Amino acid sequence: MTACDVVVIGAGPGGYVAAIRAAQLGAKTIVVERAEVGGVCLNWGCIPTKTFVYTAEAYRKLQHAKELGITIDGVVGIDMKAVIKRKEGVIRRNKAGINALFKANGITVMQGDARITAPGRIQVGNETIAAKSIIIATGSSPAQIPGLETDGKHIITSTEALELPEVPKHALIIGAGPIGAEFACIWQAFGAKVTMVEMMPQVMPLEDAEIAGLMEKELIKKGIDVRTETTVAKLEAHATGVHVELKGKKADSLDVDIVLVGIGRKFHSEVVSESPNLGVRLSKRGFIEVDARMETSVKGIFAIGDVTGKTMLAHGASAEGLVAAANATGGHKTMDYRVVPSCTFTSPEVASVGLTEAKAREKGIKVRVGRFPFAASGRAATMGETSGMVKIVADASTDEVIGVHIMGPEAGELIAEAALAMKMEATVAEIAHTIHTHPTLAETLMEAADDYFGLGIHTPPRKG
Ligand code: FAD
């Protein structure tokens, strides 16, 4: 039997960060991973999709090269083999980085499928590990949804979408959430015809309705066939593609070569569910329940990341990992979910933090809003990327910022300023009075803050 202080199960962005922090805090730490270090984020999620997003953006820009004063001699095209090869290289280098960090922090990595058999006992194959604390960071994977079962060939998940040797001719994307919307923009840029269905009345259903409305217009402008309040009645795979029956607002029948199912995740809770006497409580949906310290219903067993069903974001998993590592080594930390920014890497990006205007009103908060369009930003004009806006939502009784919503170039970078402002409980005036560099995209936040007070310099006077 091997003994240690902390065992982390899963080496995704939750697990590897938790392991490093536990080791930094002096714990003898073992990480068990059954597949690849880096988890979904590095191997099949955030990072590989963003290599595709970067290629798509570069390709889009090259198609407008003439407008930028660039002459191109010859044909510009997409080489999927090279796109995939570049993605693999990025993954390989990042994976080497994580392994180097494990080594530098004295962390032992075990390859294998772990099960918790009793509090403080982990089984990996024939090996038993005794640990003072356990951190479960086993993540999630695409779920098979009845009626939308994938076959890995023509009806696929995001995992297979990252390996397609050719750009689809016509893709149907089910779900206009982050995965669906990102692939819609990637494939459209690569030259595919894209149809996207979403059962909710707006694309990106979790985003502020005004921003989602702008995004829908943008997707339609690109030529993407967006069908909200529409779902799939039937999928019939055949030798060369899929026959699709759609029902709802935009019912139709289509023949496509690829269907991407961009919805539904399965929680990897078998690490505890196969030991029912252990007593780790699961929700009805199958995720592991935790308290604010990221501890499960069993003392000394913590859970973080996707398997807890909370943020379903890599940086959410990492933040939870830091909290769990502190608590697993005798500290006392709690998670603050008030400020968790997110970004969908569409073209342009959509990023947000805090409450949407509708959610704030639902809570009975007296809301006031400031807006600034990228069309009025000098920097956005130099980039030729003037779609979208910044929207600041604040509590009108205190002017404290309670939500920021952005559609526009580099929205994912810009949202960090908003997250810092919210973390520091800043007022809108504090953003307005912070001098921002000119000409930058970040000025749009300052201008939206000025607009909140009806004092926007580059926006027309407010009507009300
Ligand atoms: P995971 O990354 O799923 O890692 C869990 C690890 O545990 C895996 O390596 C798995 O092999 C291992 N494991 C599971 N069970 C066991 C076991 N019993 N024994 C040993 N090992 C085990 N999030 C963002 O924030 N930004 C993005 O841009 C983004 N893009 C995404 C794009 C796609 C296509 C997808 C699918 C997801 C994306 N996400 C994004 C979500 C993000 O990838 C996840 O939220 C994140 O990976 C969750 O981290 P985790 O550590 O909880 O789990």
XYZ file of C-alpha atoms and ligand atoms in Angstrom:
517
model
C 0.000 0.000 0.000
C 1.232 3.490 -0.907
C 0.581 6.271 1.599
C 0.342 10.010 1.000
C -1.390 13.161 2.220
C -3.533 14.039 -0.806
C -4.711 11.976 -3.783
C -6.173 13.912 -6.688
C -8.219 11.833 -9.126
C -8.156 13.363 -12.603
C -5.548 15.689 -14.100
C -7.760 18.184 -15.927
C -7.685 21.930 -15.143
C -9.342 21.197 -11.799
C -7.155 18.277 -10.757
C -3.724 19.400 -11.912
C -4.140 22.840 -10.353
C -5.389 21.282 -7.077
C -2.417 18.887 -7.030
C 0.137 21.642 -7.575
C -1.421 23.808 -4.857
C -1.592 20.859 -2.405
C 2.107 20.137 -3.043
C 2.962 23.835 -2.621
C 1.212 23.675 0.757
C 3.513 20.836 1.794
C 1.354 17.774 1.082
C 2.809 14.550 -0.309
C 0.584 14.400 -3.387
C -0.359 11.695 -5.897
C -2.365 12.366 -9.072
C -4.217 9.487 -10.736
C -5.176 9.960 -14.398
C -6.782 7.316 -16.617
C -6.359 9.085 -19.951
C -4.352 12.259 -20.687
C -3.044 14.956 -18.354
C -4.806 18.235 -19.085
C -8.216 16.527 -19.214
C -10.973 17.645 -21.555
C -9.788 21.259 -21.469
C -6.384 20.577 -22.977
C -7.096 17.506 -25.099
C -10.661 17.843 -26.412
C -12.051 21.178 -25.186
C -10.839 24.722 -24.569
C -7.388 24.559 -26.127
C -7.948 22.479 -29.299
C -11.137 24.395 -30.154
C -9.278 27.660 -29.733
C -6.566 26.559 -32.186
C -9.426 26.066 -34.696
C -10.935 29.438 -33.697
C -7.572 31.132 -34.307
C -7.215 29.539 -37.752
C -10.814 30.492 -38.596
C -10.178 34.128 -37.590
C -6.913 34.306 -39.528
C -8.624 32.811 -42.594
C -11.513 35.254 -42.281
C -9.031 38.147 -42.139
C -7.114 36.853 -45.162
C -10.341 36.770 -47.147
C -10.601 40.509 -46.474
C -6.899 41.038 -47.096
C -7.505 43.526 -49.893
C -9.434 45.831 -47.536
C -6.421 45.730 -45.195
C -4.103 46.642 -48.040
C -2.586 43.176 -48.279
C -2.126 41.579 -51.665
C -2.127 37.812 -51.906
C -0.662 36.073 -54.879
C -2.405 32.712 -55.174
C -5.329 30.925 -53.586
C -5.974 31.051 -49.857
C -7.502 27.855 -48.523
C -7.960 25.582 -45.506
C -5.842 22.443 -45.082
C -7.569 20.419 -42.351
C -4.611 18.053 -41.977
C -2.354 21.009 -41.155
C -4.985 22.538 -38.857
C -5.195 19.256 -36.902
C -1.400 18.882 -36.842
C -1.010 22.372 -35.369
C -3.666 21.567 -32.753
C -1.785 18.376 -31.794
C 1.463 20.333 -31.411
C -0.171 22.889 -29.113
C -1.645 20.077 -26.982
C 1.691 18.238 -26.844
C 3.610 21.317 -25.681
C 1.041 22.175 -22.995
C 0.962 18.572 -21.789
C 4.742 18.590 -21.440
C 4.349 21.788 -19.422
C 1.921 20.158 -16.962
C 4.148 17.092 -16.571
C 7.135 19.363 -15.919
C 5.143 21.199 -13.239
C 4.201 17.873 -11.603
C 7.864 16.902 -11.526
C 9.042 20.281 -10.241
C 6.502 20.091 -7.393
C 7.429 16.524 -6.430
C 4.005 15.143 -7.437
C 3.719 11.439 -8.310
C 1.563 10.679 -11.352
C -0.140 7.280 -11.590
C -1.751 6.128 -14.824
C -5.000 4.233 -14.214
C -8.708 4.235 -13.472
C -9.259 5.098 -9.796
C -12.119 4.104 -7.490
C -12.638 5.283 -3.916
C -13.404 2.143 -1.917
C -13.594 3.703 1.570
C -12.798 7.087 3.138
C -9.051 7.553 2.648
C -8.699 4.480 0.361
C -8.247 4.578 -3.390
C -7.873 1.561 -5.659
C -6.003 1.886 -8.962
C -5.765 -1.538 -10.601
C -3.983 -3.758 -8.067
C -2.564 -0.791 -6.203
C -4.165 0.560 -3.014
C -3.389 4.096 -1.912
C -4.030 5.409 1.588
C -4.562 9.184 1.697
C -5.501 11.659 4.407
C -7.618 13.599 1.880
C -8.994 12.876 -1.579
C -9.890 15.408 -4.257
C -12.168 14.096 -7.015
C -11.628 15.986 -10.274
C -12.958 13.432 -12.748
C -14.808 15.852 -15.024
C -17.417 15.033 -17.623
C -17.832 13.817 -21.198
C -20.513 14.129 -23.910
C -23.739 12.364 -22.883
C -25.778 10.146 -25.184
C -29.181 11.822 -25.393
C -32.160 9.614 -26.338
C -33.032 10.320 -29.982
C -29.725 12.124 -30.543
C -27.348 9.175 -30.073
C -24.009 9.782 -31.765
C -22.325 7.234 -34.048
C -18.908 8.904 -34.210
C -19.115 9.113 -38.037
C -21.926 11.344 -39.218
C -23.594 12.138 -35.892
C -20.773 13.376 -33.712
C -19.760 15.222 -30.552
C -17.179 18.004 -30.258
C -14.497 15.339 -29.680
C -14.889 13.865 -33.186
C -15.468 17.341 -34.654
C -11.838 18.126 -33.775
C -10.605 15.213 -35.900
C -12.667 15.560 -39.104
C -10.239 15.179 -42.015
C -12.344 17.491 -44.200
C -14.562 20.514 -43.711
C -18.226 19.378 -43.725
C -20.246 20.491 -46.749
C -23.400 21.017 -44.699
C -23.391 20.649 -40.920
C -26.378 20.650 -38.613
C -25.475 21.837 -35.128
C -27.797 20.932 -32.268
C -27.617 23.543 -29.525
C -26.588 27.205 -29.780
C -24.684 27.184 -26.477
C -20.894 27.700 -26.325
C -19.865 24.456 -28.087
C -22.481 24.749 -30.848
C -21.949 28.457 -31.460
C -18.145 28.130 -31.588
C -18.271 25.270 -34.117
C -20.902 27.150 -36.164
C -18.462 30.059 -36.559
C -15.454 27.800 -37.159
C -17.118 25.689 -39.860
C -18.782 28.697 -41.502
C -15.383 30.384 -41.750
C -13.856 27.176 -43.157
C -16.489 27.201 -45.935
C -19.249 24.881 -44.658
C -22.955 25.537 -44.920
C -24.181 25.573 -41.306
C -27.663 25.102 -39.863
C -28.005 25.540 -36.102
C -31.060 24.603 -34.036
C -31.774 25.760 -30.507
C -34.851 24.823 -28.474
C -34.797 28.073 -26.451
C -36.050 31.404 -27.879
C -32.521 32.865 -28.045
C -29.075 31.661 -29.099
C -26.629 31.394 -26.171
C -29.538 30.904 -23.761
C -27.531 31.777 -20.633
C -26.365 35.152 -21.951
C -28.049 38.543 -21.585
C -30.973 38.640 -24.045
C -29.825 41.892 -25.681
C -26.325 40.523 -26.355
C -27.727 37.162 -27.544
C -30.027 39.049 -29.921
C -27.040 40.911 -31.390
C -25.164 37.622 -31.726
C -28.065 35.968 -33.531
C -28.066 38.822 -36.069
C -24.307 38.425 -36.465
C -24.579 34.670 -37.067
C -27.334 35.224 -39.632
C -25.219 37.943 -41.321
C -22.447 35.374 -41.725
C -24.883 33.099 -43.551
C -25.545 30.648 -40.696
C -29.108 29.317 -40.790
C -30.157 29.914 -37.160
C -33.383 28.267 -36.008
C -34.442 29.061 -32.440
C -37.432 27.365 -30.749
C -36.695 24.428 -33.031
C -35.607 20.895 -32.112
C -34.803 17.619 -33.813
C -37.703 15.199 -34.344
C -35.674 12.508 -36.107
C -32.089 11.742 -37.147
C -31.490 8.958 -39.684
C -27.854 8.227 -40.485
C -27.092 6.659 -43.874
C -23.934 5.877 -45.851
C -23.075 9.451 -46.821
C -24.759 11.574 -44.177
C -27.876 12.121 -42.119
C -31.506 12.763 -42.935
C -32.922 15.200 -40.374
C -36.484 16.089 -39.455
C -36.832 19.330 -37.485
C -39.884 20.318 -35.441
C -40.968 23.568 -33.805
C -40.899 27.151 -35.062
C -38.758 26.369 -38.114
C -39.740 22.750 -38.842
C -38.117 21.306 -41.937
C -36.489 18.224 -43.384
C -32.832 18.406 -44.373
C -30.018 16.213 -45.614
C -26.625 17.029 -44.126
C -23.278 15.269 -44.062
C -22.515 15.963 -40.372
C -24.656 16.461 -37.273
C -22.855 17.900 -34.253
C -24.629 17.260 -30.963
C -23.447 20.238 -28.914
C -25.560 19.602 -25.823
C -25.494 17.311 -22.787
C -22.657 16.237 -20.482
C -22.318 13.071 -18.424
C -20.706 13.470 -14.992
C -17.857 11.054 -14.186
C -19.157 10.157 -10.742
C -18.574 6.379 -11.047
C -15.433 7.003 -8.991
C -17.783 7.053 -5.958
C -21.126 5.721 -7.247
C -19.657 2.225 -7.570
C -19.049 2.222 -3.784
C -22.555 2.956 -2.449
C -21.508 2.320 1.175
C -19.098 5.212 0.933
C -22.008 7.646 1.317
C -20.879 10.379 -1.085
C -24.112 12.130 -2.030
C -24.989 12.521 -5.715
C -27.662 14.792 -7.190
C -30.570 13.408 -9.230
C -28.680 14.528 -12.362
C -25.670 12.482 -11.265
C -23.155 15.112 -10.223
C -21.336 15.028 -6.873
C -22.777 17.405 -4.292
C -20.329 19.636 -2.410
C -20.473 22.442 0.158
C -18.814 25.864 -0.178
C -15.478 24.293 0.934
C -15.806 21.823 -1.989
C -16.195 18.982 0.501
C -18.609 16.140 -0.300
C -20.994 14.572 2.216
C -18.025 12.463 3.412
C -15.379 14.270 5.479
C -11.982 14.349 3.797
C -13.371 13.689 0.293
C -13.552 16.819 -1.832
C -14.864 17.247 -5.392
C -14.187 20.000 -7.928
C -14.814 20.910 -11.552
C -17.347 19.514 -14.011
C -18.149 16.485 -11.829
C -19.804 18.888 -9.355
C -22.082 20.261 -12.108
C -21.349 23.866 -11.114
C -19.607 26.209 -13.569
C -18.736 23.637 -16.285
C -15.778 25.918 -17.077
C -12.046 25.218 -16.919
C -11.210 28.284 -14.825
C -14.136 27.453 -12.515
C -12.609 23.989 -12.012
C -9.167 25.498 -11.315
C -10.573 28.010 -8.809
C -12.402 25.197 -7.023
C -9.158 23.187 -7.096
C -7.350 25.928 -5.173
C -10.124 25.990 -2.551
C -10.201 22.185 -2.204
C -6.394 21.946 -1.973
C -6.329 24.501 0.838
C -9.068 22.668 2.761
C -7.559 19.222 2.096
C -4.359 20.403 3.760
C -5.930 21.871 6.883
C -6.946 25.323 5.655
C -10.362 26.930 5.508
C -11.394 28.462 2.216
C -14.764 28.841 0.512
C -15.727 29.297 -3.149
C -17.139 32.636 -4.278
C -19.326 32.042 -7.357
C -20.412 35.699 -7.547
C -17.619 36.501 -10.000
C -17.028 33.748 -12.573
C -16.480 35.250 -16.016
C -17.099 33.219 -19.146
C -16.423 33.611 -22.844
C -17.784 31.959 -25.961
C -15.158 32.244 -28.672
C -17.495 32.982 -31.541
C -16.774 35.611 -34.161
C -17.031 38.102 -32.536
C -16.622 36.795 -28.993
C -19.340 36.944 -26.341
C -18.188 37.292 -22.734
C -19.972 38.013 -19.510
C -19.694 38.136 -15.744
C -22.355 38.485 -13.072
C -26.090 38.967 -13.539
C -27.903 39.548 -16.803
C -30.293 42.489 -16.848
C -33.272 40.080 -16.721
C -31.847 38.065 -13.786
C -31.115 41.263 -11.849
C -34.704 42.470 -12.364
C -36.020 39.016 -11.357
C -34.145 39.434 -8.074
C -35.993 42.709 -7.492
C -32.872 44.860 -7.933
C -33.458 48.405 -9.211
C -31.393 48.143 -12.374
C -29.657 50.793 -14.417
C -27.663 50.067 -17.566
C -24.811 51.695 -19.496
C -23.965 50.721 -23.072
C -21.283 51.444 -25.619
C -21.195 50.147 -29.196
C -17.926 48.972 -30.760
C -19.001 50.956 -33.846
C -17.998 54.073 -31.870
C -14.602 52.701 -30.783
C -11.585 54.105 -32.600
C -9.572 50.935 -32.019
C -12.371 48.661 -33.262
C -12.552 50.819 -36.413
C -8.816 50.351 -37.070
C -9.371 46.596 -36.815
C -12.481 46.616 -39.019
C -14.360 44.851 -36.214
C -17.141 47.164 -35.192
C -19.982 44.748 -34.369
C -21.264 44.429 -30.829
C -21.323 46.396 -27.621
C -20.424 46.545 -23.948
C -23.334 46.566 -21.516
C -22.859 47.320 -17.832
C -25.661 46.334 -15.453
C -25.587 48.015 -12.033
C -27.699 48.343 -8.911
C -29.174 51.839 -9.350
C -29.421 52.371 -5.596
C -25.649 52.013 -5.034
C -24.218 52.100 -8.594
C -22.326 48.857 -7.793
C -21.549 46.848 -10.935
C -23.511 43.578 -10.822
C -23.039 42.334 -14.381
C -21.085 43.100 -17.540
C -21.956 41.658 -20.940
C -19.865 42.076 -24.061
C -20.135 41.050 -27.669
C -17.180 42.268 -29.654
C -13.528 41.825 -30.586
C -11.440 40.378 -27.712
C -14.483 40.265 -25.412
C -12.836 37.356 -23.551
C -9.863 39.576 -22.671
C -11.993 42.638 -21.858
C -14.192 40.762 -19.398
C -11.218 40.375 -17.022
C -11.399 44.090 -16.193
C -15.102 43.731 -15.438
C -14.452 40.664 -13.257
C -11.810 42.562 -11.263
C -14.199 45.495 -10.862
C -16.924 43.182 -9.564
C -14.539 41.307 -7.270
C -13.559 44.657 -5.742
C -17.229 45.667 -5.529
C -16.478 48.660 -7.735
C -19.097 51.208 -8.668
C -19.760 52.256 -12.255
C -18.180 55.627 -11.410
C -14.911 53.901 -10.507
C -14.735 52.370 -13.989
C -15.711 55.707 -15.581
C -12.993 57.541 -13.599
C -10.252 55.044 -14.450
C -8.171 56.469 -17.289
C -7.951 53.898 -20.111
C -5.247 53.847 -22.786
C -6.170 55.220 -26.200
C -6.805 53.737 -28.686
C -7.770 50.420 -27.063
C -10.789 48.173 -26.986
C -10.804 48.517 -23.188
C -11.951 52.135 -23.572
C -15.373 50.702 -24.436
C -15.844 49.695 -20.769
C -15.053 53.242 -19.598
C -17.406 54.676 -22.237
C -20.218 52.280 -21.218
C -19.677 53.458 -17.629
C -19.923 57.109 -18.789
C -23.097 56.254 -20.694
C -24.583 54.845 -17.475
C -24.515 58.412 -16.098
C -25.734 59.897 -19.401
C -22.275 61.396 -19.912
C -20.930 59.332 -22.819
C -18.526 61.395 -24.910
C -18.741 59.226 -28.012
C -22.395 58.175 -27.714
C -25.507 60.195 -28.519
C -27.254 61.796 -25.502
C -29.440 59.284 -23.592
C -33.161 59.489 -24.194
C -34.217 58.477 -20.681
P -11.813 17.320 -17.089
O -11.105 18.331 -17.871
O -12.929 16.574 -17.722
O -10.722 16.309 -16.553
C -11.072 15.184 -15.827
C -9.953 14.174 -15.926
O -10.231 13.100 -15.026
C -9.832 13.545 -17.301
O -8.506 13.661 -17.749
C -10.238 12.087 -17.092
O -9.528 11.189 -17.910
C -9.878 11.877 -15.626
N -10.661 10.827 -14.981
C -12.007 10.667 -14.980
N -12.364 9.623 -14.205
C -11.215 9.093 -13.731
C -10.939 7.997 -12.883
N -11.919 7.253 -12.364
N -9.649 7.703 -12.600
C -8.635 8.465 -13.105
N -8.854 9.522 -13.916
C -10.121 9.845 -14.210
N -14.194 25.745 -20.639
C -13.691 26.997 -20.576
O -13.533 27.533 -19.479
N -13.327 27.679 -21.713
C -13.488 27.140 -22.944
O -13.160 27.780 -23.941
C -14.027 25.818 -23.046
N -14.176 25.236 -24.254
C -14.660 23.953 -24.316
C -14.827 23.369 -25.566
C -15.319 22.080 -25.665
C -15.487 21.450 -27.020
C -15.629 21.348 -24.483
C -16.129 19.923 -24.564
C -15.477 21.924 -23.238
C -14.995 23.238 -23.151
N -14.840 23.863 -21.910
C -14.367 25.147 -21.842
C -15.194 23.170 -20.647
C -13.923 22.636 -19.966
O -13.208 21.823 -20.860
C -14.304 21.864 -18.721
O -15.120 22.674 -17.902
C -13.062 21.469 -17.948
O -12.218 20.635 -18.713
C -13.447 20.744 -16.650
O -12.284 20.432 -15.943
P -12.222 19.235 -14.904
O -10.851 19.276 -14.337
O -13.375 19.298 -14.007
O -12.444 17.900 -15.765
